[in-house]
């Protein structure tokens, strides 16, 4: 009834008064978050490589990569970047650049081996700084690499800035899918559109005999996508090159652009850009 | 002492399973370790403090089990071939096992404290604590809550990457 609806609206308005207001980051046109729920399924690798791949697509001019994994920042290593960020005259941190990508990570602010043993409140404050106290400049896309889980960081990011879309990465393994599903539900709760799922580590091909093994199961992500009514943005094989090149800071799309792995990432990047076309200047 | 009169009084050794990195096999190893210790005749319990991604109930096929109350608190779910391994996980407290737990730190801390003090573990040789990735609220709260007890130590799981 209209009386109930009015009550619900009033309740929602009162509840939202305590929440931070969403404010876009100046100069950043669209934010894409890469998340998973499950750890170790390839979020950082995928976020890293997709960001570089965005630059290959002709309409994209400037991209940034924010590593929001405060506890385990992988981006510095993957992008072969080190060092403390400089400060601009306005006291903003200047992102470090490699392969044309502007990067910011907790990893630039602490020693490589230093653990970050922080409670949620401090993490929220760190994420705010990494979002707002960085001189991002004009970006067509800002890709945010999220940590695993469905907690403080994910909530802080989605409550703080408008997000154009989320990409959920998973392997076909049951326990990974469980968490991917929770990740999707979390985005639904905070009203962030899910662009689709990426099926990572989908298949392993023996370098000697070329026999294919589905180490983490086959098609689990496709089935989950169907259940949740989401698209599959693409499949990425489990290939030693992807890991090796990331570990050495020369992601596969740069060092081996003709490989199957690179082509898989390019396809996914194109799917994302198709859903979130570059906004006009 | 307080430690003597609580639900963890009968637990001889507490073992944390940590990693920092996600997806390296903490839950798998916690489960296999518990089963192996049980085969060796030990009394074992598993405490799953991964609130966002509790994998252990599904690994042991008990994701649809419910938890009951007794005088001293929650009764753990008993798993394994002889149903002798005690397991507690947030997975058992959710309305549907696949529901997302999107909580901030303070709420997680409160539940972890309860898991440590309000589960009727009984007499165990080993309590294995499976943690989520990272070094955050869950880890800080778990260690703080376990401080009065016989914390055996932690094992670190990693892959060569």
PDB file of C-alpha atoms in Angstrom, chain A:
ATOM      1  CA  UNK A   1       0.000   0.000   0.000  1.00  0.00           C
ATOM      2  CA  UNK A   2       1.155   3.588  -0.464  1.00  0.00           C
ATOM      3  CA  UNK A   3       1.312   4.048   3.328  1.00  0.00           C
ATOM      4  CA  UNK A   4       3.783   1.130   3.628  1.00  0.00           C
ATOM      5  CA  UNK A   5       5.818   2.463   0.722  1.00  0.00           C
ATOM      6  CA  UNK A   6       6.055   5.912   2.291  1.00  0.00           C
ATOM      7  CA  UNK A   7       7.209   4.303   5.541  1.00  0.00           C
ATOM      8  CA  UNK A   8       9.840   2.258   3.719  1.00  0.00           C
ATOM      9  CA  UNK A   9      11.129   5.321   1.879  1.00  0.00           C
ATOM     10  CA  UNK A  10      11.327   7.286   5.097  1.00  0.00           C
ATOM     11  CA  UNK A  11      13.195   4.434   6.769  1.00  0.00           C
ATOM     12  CA  UNK A  12      15.645   4.195   3.874  1.00  0.00           C
ATOM     13  CA  UNK A  13      16.276   7.919   3.976  1.00  0.00           C
ATOM     14  CA  UNK A  14      16.954   7.881   7.722  1.00  0.00           C
ATOM     15  CA  UNK A  15      19.264   4.867   7.450  1.00  0.00           C
ATOM     16  CA  UNK A  16      21.221   6.413   4.608  1.00  0.00           C
ATOM     17  CA  UNK A  17      21.898   9.587   6.568  1.00  0.00           C
ATOM     18  CA  UNK A  18      24.707   7.854   8.455  1.00  0.00           C
ATOM     19  CA  UNK A  19      26.392   6.539   5.323  1.00  0.00           C
ATOM     20  CA  UNK A  20      29.122   8.392   3.455  1.00  0.00           C
ATOM     21  CA  UNK A  21      27.937  10.235   0.353  1.00  0.00           C
ATOM     22  CA  UNK A  22      29.101   8.819  -2.943  1.00  0.00           C
ATOM     23  CA  UNK A  23      31.304  11.314  -4.706  1.00  0.00           C
ATOM     24  CA  UNK A  24      33.056  10.659  -8.020  1.00  0.00           C
ATOM     25  CA  UNK A  25      36.839  11.029  -8.188  1.00  0.00           C
ATOM     26  CA  UNK A  26      37.635  14.175 -10.130  1.00  0.00           C
ATOM     27  CA  UNK A  27      38.850  13.428 -13.637  1.00  0.00           C
ATOM     28  CA  UNK A  28      37.970   9.731 -13.522  1.00  0.00           C
ATOM     29  CA  UNK A  29      35.247   8.903 -16.013  1.00  0.00           C
ATOM     30  CA  UNK A  30      34.432   5.279 -15.201  1.00  0.00           C
ATOM     31  CA  UNK A  31      35.451   2.977 -12.374  1.00  0.00           C
ATOM     32  CA  UNK A  32      35.606  -0.785 -12.905  1.00  0.00           C
ATOM     33  CA  UNK A  33      36.230  -3.030  -9.914  1.00  0.00           C
ATOM     34  CA  UNK A  34      37.705  -6.508 -10.211  1.00  0.00           C
ATOM     35  CA  UNK A  35      36.617  -8.729  -7.338  1.00  0.00           C
ATOM     36  CA  UNK A  36      36.078 -12.364  -6.536  1.00  0.00           C
ATOM     37  CA  UNK A  37      35.094 -13.217  -3.004  1.00  0.00           C
ATOM     38  CA  UNK A  38      37.624 -16.059  -3.079  1.00  0.00           C
ATOM     39  CA  UNK A  39      41.327 -15.472  -2.694  1.00  0.00           C
ATOM     40  CA  UNK A  40      43.918 -16.688  -5.139  1.00  0.00           C
ATOM     41  CA  UNK A  41      41.694 -16.979  -8.209  1.00  0.00           C
ATOM     42  CA  UNK A  42      43.560 -14.355 -10.185  1.00  0.00           C
ATOM     43  CA  UNK A  43      41.936 -11.003  -9.383  1.00  0.00           C
ATOM     44  CA  UNK A  44      45.162  -9.026  -9.305  1.00  0.00           C
ATOM     45  CA  UNK A  45      46.596 -10.769 -12.344  1.00  0.00           C
ATOM     46  CA  UNK A  46      43.368 -10.214 -14.263  1.00  0.00           C
ATOM     47  CA  UNK A  47      42.970  -6.588 -13.105  1.00  0.00           C
ATOM     48  CA  UNK A  48      46.572  -5.838 -13.970  1.00  0.00           C
ATOM     49  CA  UNK A  49      46.505  -7.382 -17.425  1.00  0.00           C
ATOM     50  CA  UNK A  50      43.058  -6.039 -18.307  1.00  0.00           C
ATOM     51  CA  UNK A  51      44.135  -2.504 -17.462  1.00  0.00           C
ATOM     52  CA  UNK A  52      47.088  -2.761 -19.826  1.00  0.00           C
ATOM     53  CA  UNK A  53      44.859  -4.327 -22.456  1.00  0.00           C
ATOM     54  CA  UNK A  54      42.424  -1.391 -22.224  1.00  0.00           C
ATOM     55  CA  UNK A  55      45.204   0.806 -23.561  1.00  0.00           C
ATOM     56  CA  UNK A  56      45.523  -1.358 -26.657  1.00  0.00           C
ATOM     57  CA  UNK A  57      41.947  -0.556 -27.582  1.00  0.00           C
ATOM     58  CA  UNK A  58      42.159   2.541 -29.724  1.00  0.00           C
ATOM     59  CA  UNK A  59      39.553   4.699 -28.060  1.00  0.00           C
ATOM     60  CA  UNK A  60      41.021   4.403 -24.592  1.00  0.00           C
ATOM     61  CA  UNK A  61      43.541   7.087 -23.838  1.00  0.00           C
ATOM     62  CA  UNK A  62      44.308   7.082 -20.157  1.00  0.00           C
ATOM     63  CA  UNK A  63      43.853   4.330 -17.610  1.00  0.00           C
ATOM     64  CA  UNK A  64      44.674   3.921 -13.964  1.00  0.00           C
ATOM     65  CA  UNK A  65      45.031   0.913 -11.686  1.00  0.00           C
ATOM     66  CA  UNK A  66      44.307   1.102  -7.978  1.00  0.00           C
ATOM     67  CA  UNK A  67      45.425  -1.798  -5.852  1.00  0.00           C
ATOM     68  CA  UNK A  68      42.924  -1.813  -2.987  1.00  0.00           C
ATOM     69  CA  UNK A  69      44.315  -5.005  -1.485  1.00  0.00           C
ATOM     70  CA  UNK A  70      45.766  -3.346   1.587  1.00  0.00           C
ATOM     71  CA  UNK A  71      46.933  -6.592   3.180  1.00  0.00           C
ATOM     72  CA  UNK A  72      48.502  -8.247   0.166  1.00  0.00           C
ATOM     73  CA  UNK A  73      49.285  -5.689  -2.528  1.00  0.00           C
ATOM     74  CA  UNK A  74      50.402  -7.516  -5.665  1.00  0.00           C
ATOM     75  CA  UNK A  75      50.362  -4.705  -8.205  1.00  0.00           C
ATOM     76  CA  UNK A  76      53.830  -3.246  -7.488  1.00  0.00           C
ATOM     77  CA  UNK A  77      55.451  -6.568  -8.311  1.00  0.00           C
ATOM     78  CA  UNK A  78      53.274  -7.251 -11.341  1.00  0.00           C
ATOM     79  CA  UNK A  79      53.832  -3.789 -12.793  1.00  0.00           C
ATOM     80  CA  UNK A  80      57.549  -3.768 -11.924  1.00  0.00           C
ATOM     81  CA  UNK A  81      57.144  -0.585  -9.904  1.00  0.00           C
ATOM     82  CA  UNK A  82      58.842   0.396  -6.684  1.00  0.00           C
ATOM     83  CA  UNK A  83      59.254   3.453  -4.545  1.00  0.00           C
ATOM     84  CA  UNK A  84      57.389   6.028  -2.531  1.00  0.00           C
ATOM     85  CA  UNK A  85      55.032   8.286  -4.470  1.00  0.00           C
ATOM     86  CA  UNK A  86      55.992  11.941  -4.857  1.00  0.00           C
ATOM     87  CA  UNK A  87      53.655  14.635  -3.627  1.00  0.00           C
ATOM     88  CA  UNK A  88      52.226  17.285  -5.924  1.00  0.00           C
ATOM     89  CA  UNK A  89      52.089  20.960  -4.865  1.00  0.00           C
ATOM     90  CA  UNK A  90      48.476  20.266  -3.810  1.00  0.00           C
ATOM     91  CA  UNK A  91      49.721  17.499  -1.490  1.00  0.00           C
ATOM     92  CA  UNK A  92      48.271  14.671  -3.582  1.00  0.00           C
ATOM     93  CA  UNK A  93      50.236  11.478  -4.216  1.00  0.00           C
ATOM     94  CA  UNK A  94      51.500  11.133  -7.762  1.00  0.00           C
ATOM     95  CA  UNK A  95      50.712   7.660  -9.142  1.00  0.00           C
ATOM     96  CA  UNK A  96      53.668   5.590 -10.343  1.00  0.00           C
ATOM     97  CA  UNK A  97      53.559   4.776 -14.048  1.00  0.00           C
ATOM     98  CA  UNK A  98      54.568   1.802 -16.131  1.00  0.00           C
ATOM     99  CA  UNK A  99      53.317   0.473 -19.460  1.00  0.00           C
ATOM    100  CA  UNK A 100      51.306   3.703 -19.690  1.00  0.00           C
ATOM    101  CA  UNK A 101      49.241   2.906 -16.613  1.00  0.00           C
ATOM    102  CA  UNK A 102      48.980   5.184 -13.575  1.00  0.00           C
ATOM    103  CA  UNK A 103      49.221   2.935 -10.510  1.00  0.00           C
ATOM    104  CA  UNK A 104      48.666   3.358  -6.813  1.00  0.00           C
ATOM    105  CA  UNK A 105      49.009   0.697  -4.173  1.00  0.00           C
ATOM    106  CA  UNK A 106      49.568   0.243  -0.461  1.00  0.00           C
ATOM    107  CA  UNK A 107      52.697  -1.526  -1.616  1.00  0.00           C
ATOM    108  CA  UNK A 108      54.275   1.830  -2.517  1.00  0.00           C
ATOM    109  CA  UNK A 109      53.724   3.163   0.984  1.00  0.00           C
ATOM    110  CA  UNK A 110      55.260   0.358   3.015  1.00  0.00           C
ATOM    111  CA  UNK A 111      58.265  -1.978   2.940  1.00  0.00           C
ATOM    112  CA  UNK A 112      57.776  -4.950   0.631  1.00  0.00           C
ATOM    113  CA  UNK A 113      57.875  -7.406   3.503  1.00  0.00           C
ATOM    114  CA  UNK A 114      56.004  -5.361   6.087  1.00  0.00           C
ATOM    115  CA  UNK A 115      52.661  -6.846   7.101  1.00  0.00           C
ATOM    116  CA  UNK A 116      49.651  -4.604   7.485  1.00  0.00           C
ATOM    117  CA  UNK A 117      47.901  -5.868  10.584  1.00  0.00           C
ATOM    118  CA  UNK A 118      45.060  -3.391  10.775  1.00  0.00           C
ATOM    119  CA  UNK A 119      41.487  -3.446  11.886  1.00  0.00           C
ATOM    120  CA  UNK A 120      38.709  -2.383   9.565  1.00  0.00           C
ATOM    121  CA  UNK A 121      38.582   1.250  10.637  1.00  0.00           C
ATOM    122  CA  UNK A 122      42.195   1.932   9.719  1.00  0.00           C
ATOM    123  CA  UNK A 123      41.758   0.082   6.473  1.00  0.00           C
ATOM    124  CA  UNK A 124      38.803   2.313   5.579  1.00  0.00           C
ATOM    125  CA  UNK A 125      40.938   5.368   6.146  1.00  0.00           C
ATOM    126  CA  UNK A 126      43.744   3.957   3.986  1.00  0.00           C
ATOM    127  CA  UNK A 127      41.335   3.166   1.164  1.00  0.00           C
ATOM    128  CA  UNK A 128      39.956   6.723   1.298  1.00  0.00           C
ATOM    129  CA  UNK A 129      43.469   8.080   0.922  1.00  0.00           C
ATOM    130  CA  UNK A 130      44.277   5.769  -1.980  1.00  0.00           C
ATOM    131  CA  UNK A 131      41.094   6.895  -3.723  1.00  0.00           C
ATOM    132  CA  UNK A 132      41.025  10.621  -3.057  1.00  0.00           C
ATOM    133  CA  UNK A 133      44.505  11.751  -2.162  1.00  0.00           C
ATOM    134  CA  UNK A 134      46.000  10.656  -5.461  1.00  0.00           C
ATOM    135  CA  UNK A 135      46.542  12.930  -8.449  1.00  0.00           C
ATOM    136  CA  UNK A 136      44.881  10.590 -10.949  1.00  0.00           C
ATOM    137  CA  UNK A 137      44.535  13.210 -13.660  1.00  0.00           C
ATOM    138  CA  UNK A 138      42.076  12.550 -16.486  1.00  0.00           C
ATOM    139  CA  UNK A 139      41.302   8.832 -16.732  1.00  0.00           C
ATOM    140  CA  UNK A 140      38.934   7.048 -19.098  1.00  0.00           C
ATOM    141  CA  UNK A 141      38.953   4.038 -16.773  1.00  0.00           C
ATOM    142  CA  UNK A 142      40.136   3.436 -13.256  1.00  0.00           C
ATOM    143  CA  UNK A 143      40.401  -0.268 -12.531  1.00  0.00           C
ATOM    144  CA  UNK A 144      40.316  -1.191  -8.856  1.00  0.00           C
ATOM    145  CA  UNK A 145      41.827  -4.499  -7.789  1.00  0.00           C
ATOM    146  CA  UNK A 146      39.859  -5.569  -4.716  1.00  0.00           C
ATOM    147  CA  UNK A 147      41.082  -7.865  -1.950  1.00  0.00           C
ATOM    148  CA  UNK A 148      39.373 -11.208  -1.362  1.00  0.00           C
ATOM    149  CA  UNK A 149      36.300 -11.333   0.866  1.00  0.00           C
ATOM    150  CA  UNK A 150      33.179  -9.251   1.260  1.00  0.00           C
ATOM    151  CA  UNK A 151      34.048  -6.816   4.008  1.00  0.00           C
ATOM    152  CA  UNK A 152      35.346  -3.410   4.903  1.00  0.00           C
ATOM    153  CA  UNK A 153      37.302  -2.585   1.747  1.00  0.00           C
ATOM    154  CA  UNK A 154      34.551  -3.616  -0.630  1.00  0.00           C
ATOM    155  CA  UNK A 155      31.968  -1.698   1.380  1.00  0.00           C
ATOM    156  CA  UNK A 156      34.159   1.382   1.710  1.00  0.00           C
ATOM    157  CA  UNK A 157      34.904   1.544  -1.988  1.00  0.00           C
ATOM    158  CA  UNK A 158      31.308   1.051  -3.111  1.00  0.00           C
ATOM    159  CA  UNK A 159      29.958   3.547  -0.586  1.00  0.00           C
ATOM    160  CA  UNK A 160      32.571   6.159  -1.402  1.00  0.00           C
ATOM    161  CA  UNK A 161      32.566   6.365  -5.198  1.00  0.00           C
ATOM    162  CA  UNK A 162      30.156   5.547  -8.014  1.00  0.00           C
ATOM    163  CA  UNK A 163      31.203   2.309  -9.718  1.00  0.00           C
ATOM    164  CA  UNK A 164      30.337   1.758 -13.376  1.00  0.00           C
ATOM    165  CA  UNK A 165      30.619  -1.988 -13.116  1.00  0.00           C
ATOM    166  CA  UNK A 166      32.141  -4.976 -11.346  1.00  0.00           C
ATOM    167  CA  UNK A 167      33.933  -7.930 -12.893  1.00  0.00           C
ATOM    168  CA  UNK A 168      33.934 -11.092 -10.808  1.00  0.00           C
ATOM    169  CA  UNK A 169      36.799 -13.520 -11.314  1.00  0.00           C
ATOM    170  CA  UNK A 170      36.527 -17.138 -10.318  1.00  0.00           C
ATOM    171  CA  UNK A 171      38.010 -20.528 -11.035  1.00  0.00           C
ATOM    172  CA  UNK A 172      35.592 -23.354 -11.844  1.00  0.00           C
ATOM    173  CA  UNK A 173      36.228 -24.935  -8.414  1.00  0.00           C
ATOM    174  CA  UNK A 174      33.195 -25.383  -6.138  1.00  0.00           C
ATOM    175  CA  UNK A 175      34.568 -23.499  -3.152  1.00  0.00           C
ATOM    176  CA  UNK A 176      35.628 -20.619  -5.410  1.00  0.00           C
ATOM    177  CA  UNK A 177      32.182 -20.464  -6.986  1.00  0.00           C
ATOM    178  CA  UNK A 178      30.585 -20.329  -3.538  1.00  0.00           C
ATOM    179  CA  UNK A 179      32.555 -17.202  -2.756  1.00  0.00           C
ATOM    180  CA  UNK A 180      32.044 -15.718  -6.223  1.00  0.00           C
ATOM    181  CA  UNK A 181      28.336 -16.034  -5.677  1.00  0.00           C
ATOM    182  CA  UNK A 182      28.671 -14.171  -2.374  1.00  0.00           C
ATOM    183  CA  UNK A 183      30.688 -11.518  -4.161  1.00  0.00           C
ATOM    184  CA  UNK A 184      27.913 -11.076  -6.707  1.00  0.00           C
ATOM    185  CA  UNK A 185      25.346 -10.823  -3.934  1.00  0.00           C
ATOM    186  CA  UNK A 186      27.431  -8.236  -2.142  1.00  0.00           C
ATOM    187  CA  UNK A 187      27.486  -6.035  -5.244  1.00  0.00           C
ATOM    188  CA  UNK A 188      23.755  -6.437  -5.575  1.00  0.00           C
ATOM    189  CA  UNK A 189      23.344  -5.267  -1.967  1.00  0.00           C
ATOM    190  CA  UNK A 190      25.363  -2.117  -2.593  1.00  0.00           C
ATOM    191  CA  UNK A 191      23.761  -1.479  -6.013  1.00  0.00           C
ATOM    192  CA  UNK A 192      26.874  -1.971  -8.128  1.00  0.00           C
ATOM    193  CA  UNK A 193      26.112  -3.493 -11.578  1.00  0.00           C
ATOM    194  CA  UNK A 194      27.969  -6.749 -12.244  1.00  0.00           C
ATOM    195  CA  UNK A 195      29.286  -6.717 -15.811  1.00  0.00           C
ATOM    196  CA  UNK A 196      29.938 -10.425 -15.783  1.00  0.00           C
ATOM    197  CA  UNK A 197      32.117 -13.310 -14.636  1.00  0.00           C
ATOM    198  CA  UNK A 198      35.582 -14.293 -15.784  1.00  0.00           C
ATOM    199  CA  UNK A 199      36.377 -17.996 -15.711  1.00  0.00           C
ATOM    200  CA  UNK A 200      40.041 -18.102 -14.764  1.00  0.00           C
ATOM    201  CA  UNK A 201      42.362 -21.123 -14.722  1.00  0.00           C
ATOM    202  CA  UNK A 202      39.757 -22.836 -16.873  1.00  0.00           C
ATOM    203  CA  UNK A 203      42.000 -25.474 -18.401  1.00  0.00           C
ATOM    204  CA  UNK A 204      45.627 -26.602 -18.301  1.00  0.00           C
ATOM    205  CA  UNK A 205      47.379 -27.862 -21.410  1.00  0.00           C
ATOM    206  CA  UNK A 206      50.421 -30.075 -20.912  1.00  0.00           C
ATOM    207  CA  UNK A 207      53.390 -28.390 -22.585  1.00  0.00           C
ATOM    208  CA  UNK A 208      54.691 -31.795 -23.720  1.00  0.00           C
ATOM    209  CA  UNK A 209      51.769 -33.832 -24.959  1.00  0.00           C
ATOM    210  CA  UNK A 210      49.158 -31.043 -25.231  1.00  0.00           C
ATOM    211  CA  UNK A 211      46.662 -33.072 -23.219  1.00  0.00           C
ATOM    212  CA  UNK A 212      44.089 -30.811 -21.576  1.00  0.00           C
ATOM    213  CA  UNK A 213      43.190 -31.144 -17.887  1.00  0.00           C
ATOM    214  CA  UNK A 214      40.526 -29.143 -16.125  1.00  0.00           C
ATOM    215  CA  UNK A 215      42.393 -28.876 -12.854  1.00  0.00           C
ATOM    216  CA  UNK A 216      39.740 -26.825 -11.089  1.00  0.00           C
ATOM    217  CA  UNK A 217      36.785 -28.448 -12.784  1.00  0.00           C
ATOM    218  CA  UNK A 218      35.076 -27.578 -16.042  1.00  0.00           C
ATOM    219  CA  UNK A 219      32.467 -24.935 -16.702  1.00  0.00           C
ATOM    220  CA  UNK A 220      31.635 -24.260 -13.071  1.00  0.00           C
ATOM    221  CA  UNK A 221      31.701 -20.536 -13.732  1.00  0.00           C
ATOM    222  CA  UNK A 222      29.485 -20.833 -16.806  1.00  0.00           C
ATOM    223  CA  UNK A 223      26.911 -22.702 -14.738  1.00  0.00           C
ATOM    224  CA  UNK A 224      27.046 -20.119 -11.969  1.00  0.00           C
ATOM    225  CA  UNK A 225      26.663 -17.325 -14.518  1.00  0.00           C
ATOM    226  CA  UNK A 226      23.559 -19.000 -15.853  1.00  0.00           C
ATOM    227  CA  UNK A 227      22.109 -19.395 -12.330  1.00  0.00           C
ATOM    228  CA  UNK A 228      22.757 -15.762 -11.477  1.00  0.00           C
ATOM    229  CA  UNK A 229      21.679 -14.443 -14.864  1.00  0.00           C
ATOM    230  CA  UNK A 230      25.107 -12.969 -15.533  1.00  0.00           C
ATOM    231  CA  UNK A 231      27.300 -12.941 -18.635  1.00  0.00           C
ATOM    232  CA  UNK A 232      30.576 -14.763 -19.024  1.00  0.00           C
ATOM    233  CA  UNK A 233      33.115 -12.197 -20.157  1.00  0.00           C
ATOM    234  CA  UNK A 234      35.638 -14.872 -21.080  1.00  0.00           C
ATOM    235  CA  UNK A 235      37.827 -17.844 -20.198  1.00  0.00           C
ATOM    236  CA  UNK A 236      41.484 -17.689 -19.285  1.00  0.00           C
ATOM    237  CA  UNK A 237      43.593 -20.837 -19.358  1.00  0.00           C
ATOM    238  CA  UNK A 238      45.973 -21.902 -16.573  1.00  0.00           C
ATOM    239  CA  UNK A 239      49.304 -21.274 -18.252  1.00  0.00           C
ATOM    240  CA  UNK A 240      52.704 -21.092 -16.668  1.00  0.00           C
ATOM    241  CA  UNK A 241      53.560 -18.056 -18.863  1.00  0.00           C
ATOM    242  CA  UNK A 242      50.889 -15.932 -17.215  1.00  0.00           C
ATOM    243  CA  UNK A 243      52.279 -16.549 -13.759  1.00  0.00           C
ATOM    244  CA  UNK A 244      55.947 -16.300 -14.771  1.00  0.00           C
ATOM    245  CA  UNK A 245      55.536 -13.035 -16.633  1.00  0.00           C
ATOM    246  CA  UNK A 246      53.519 -11.514 -13.798  1.00  0.00           C
ATOM    247  CA  UNK A 247      56.081 -12.563 -11.215  1.00  0.00           C
ATOM    248  CA  UNK A 248      58.783 -10.873 -13.285  1.00  0.00           C
ATOM    249  CA  UNK A 249      56.769  -7.697 -13.805  1.00  0.00           C
ATOM    250  CA  UNK A 250      56.260  -8.103 -17.564  1.00  0.00           C
ATOM    251  CA  UNK A 251      52.626  -9.163 -17.987  1.00  0.00           C
ATOM    252  CA  UNK A 252      51.890 -11.575 -20.804  1.00  0.00           C
ATOM    253  CA  UNK A 253      50.048  -9.045 -23.005  1.00  0.00           C
ATOM    254  CA  UNK A 254      53.275  -7.013 -23.179  1.00  0.00           C
ATOM    255  CA  UNK A 255      55.858  -9.794 -23.340  1.00  0.00           C
ATOM    256  CA  UNK A 256      53.908 -12.356 -25.395  1.00  0.00           C
ATOM    257  CA  UNK A 257      51.096 -10.504 -27.144  1.00  0.00           C
ATOM    258  CA  UNK A 258      50.492 -13.298 -29.683  1.00  0.00           C
ATOM    259  CA  UNK A 259      49.975 -16.005 -27.082  1.00  0.00           C
ATOM    260  CA  UNK A 260      46.613 -17.646 -26.397  1.00  0.00           C
ATOM    261  CA  UNK A 261      46.648 -16.151 -22.921  1.00  0.00           C
ATOM    262  CA  UNK A 262      47.114 -12.609 -24.220  1.00  0.00           C
ATOM    263  CA  UNK A 263      44.333 -13.113 -26.745  1.00  0.00           C
ATOM    264  CA  UNK A 264      42.012 -14.362 -23.987  1.00  0.00           C
ATOM    265  CA  UNK A 265      42.612 -11.182 -21.979  1.00  0.00           C
ATOM    266  CA  UNK A 266      42.131  -8.987 -25.031  1.00  0.00           C
ATOM    267  CA  UNK A 267      38.763 -10.591 -25.657  1.00  0.00           C
ATOM    268  CA  UNK A 268      37.648  -9.933 -22.091  1.00  0.00           C
ATOM    269  CA  UNK A 269      38.827  -6.318 -22.227  1.00  0.00           C
ATOM    270  CA  UNK A 270      36.818  -5.807 -25.401  1.00  0.00           C
ATOM    271  CA  UNK A 271      33.728  -7.267 -23.724  1.00  0.00           C
ATOM    272  CA  UNK A 272      34.103  -4.841 -20.834  1.00  0.00           C
ATOM    273  CA  UNK A 273      34.628  -1.824 -23.069  1.00  0.00           C
ATOM    274  CA  UNK A 274      31.618  -2.868 -25.120  1.00  0.00           C
ATOM    275  CA  UNK A 275      29.495  -2.730 -21.977  1.00  0.00           C
ATOM    276  CA  UNK A 276      31.111   0.454 -20.708  1.00  0.00           C
ATOM    277  CA  UNK A 277      32.089   2.419 -23.800  1.00  0.00           C
ATOM    278  CA  UNK A 278      34.634   5.201 -23.374  1.00  0.00           C
ATOM    279  CA  UNK A 279      32.703   8.235 -22.215  1.00  0.00           C
ATOM    280  CA  UNK A 280      32.917  11.258 -24.497  1.00  0.00           C
ATOM    281  CA  UNK A 281      35.278  14.037 -23.372  1.00  0.00           C
TER     282      UNK A 281
END
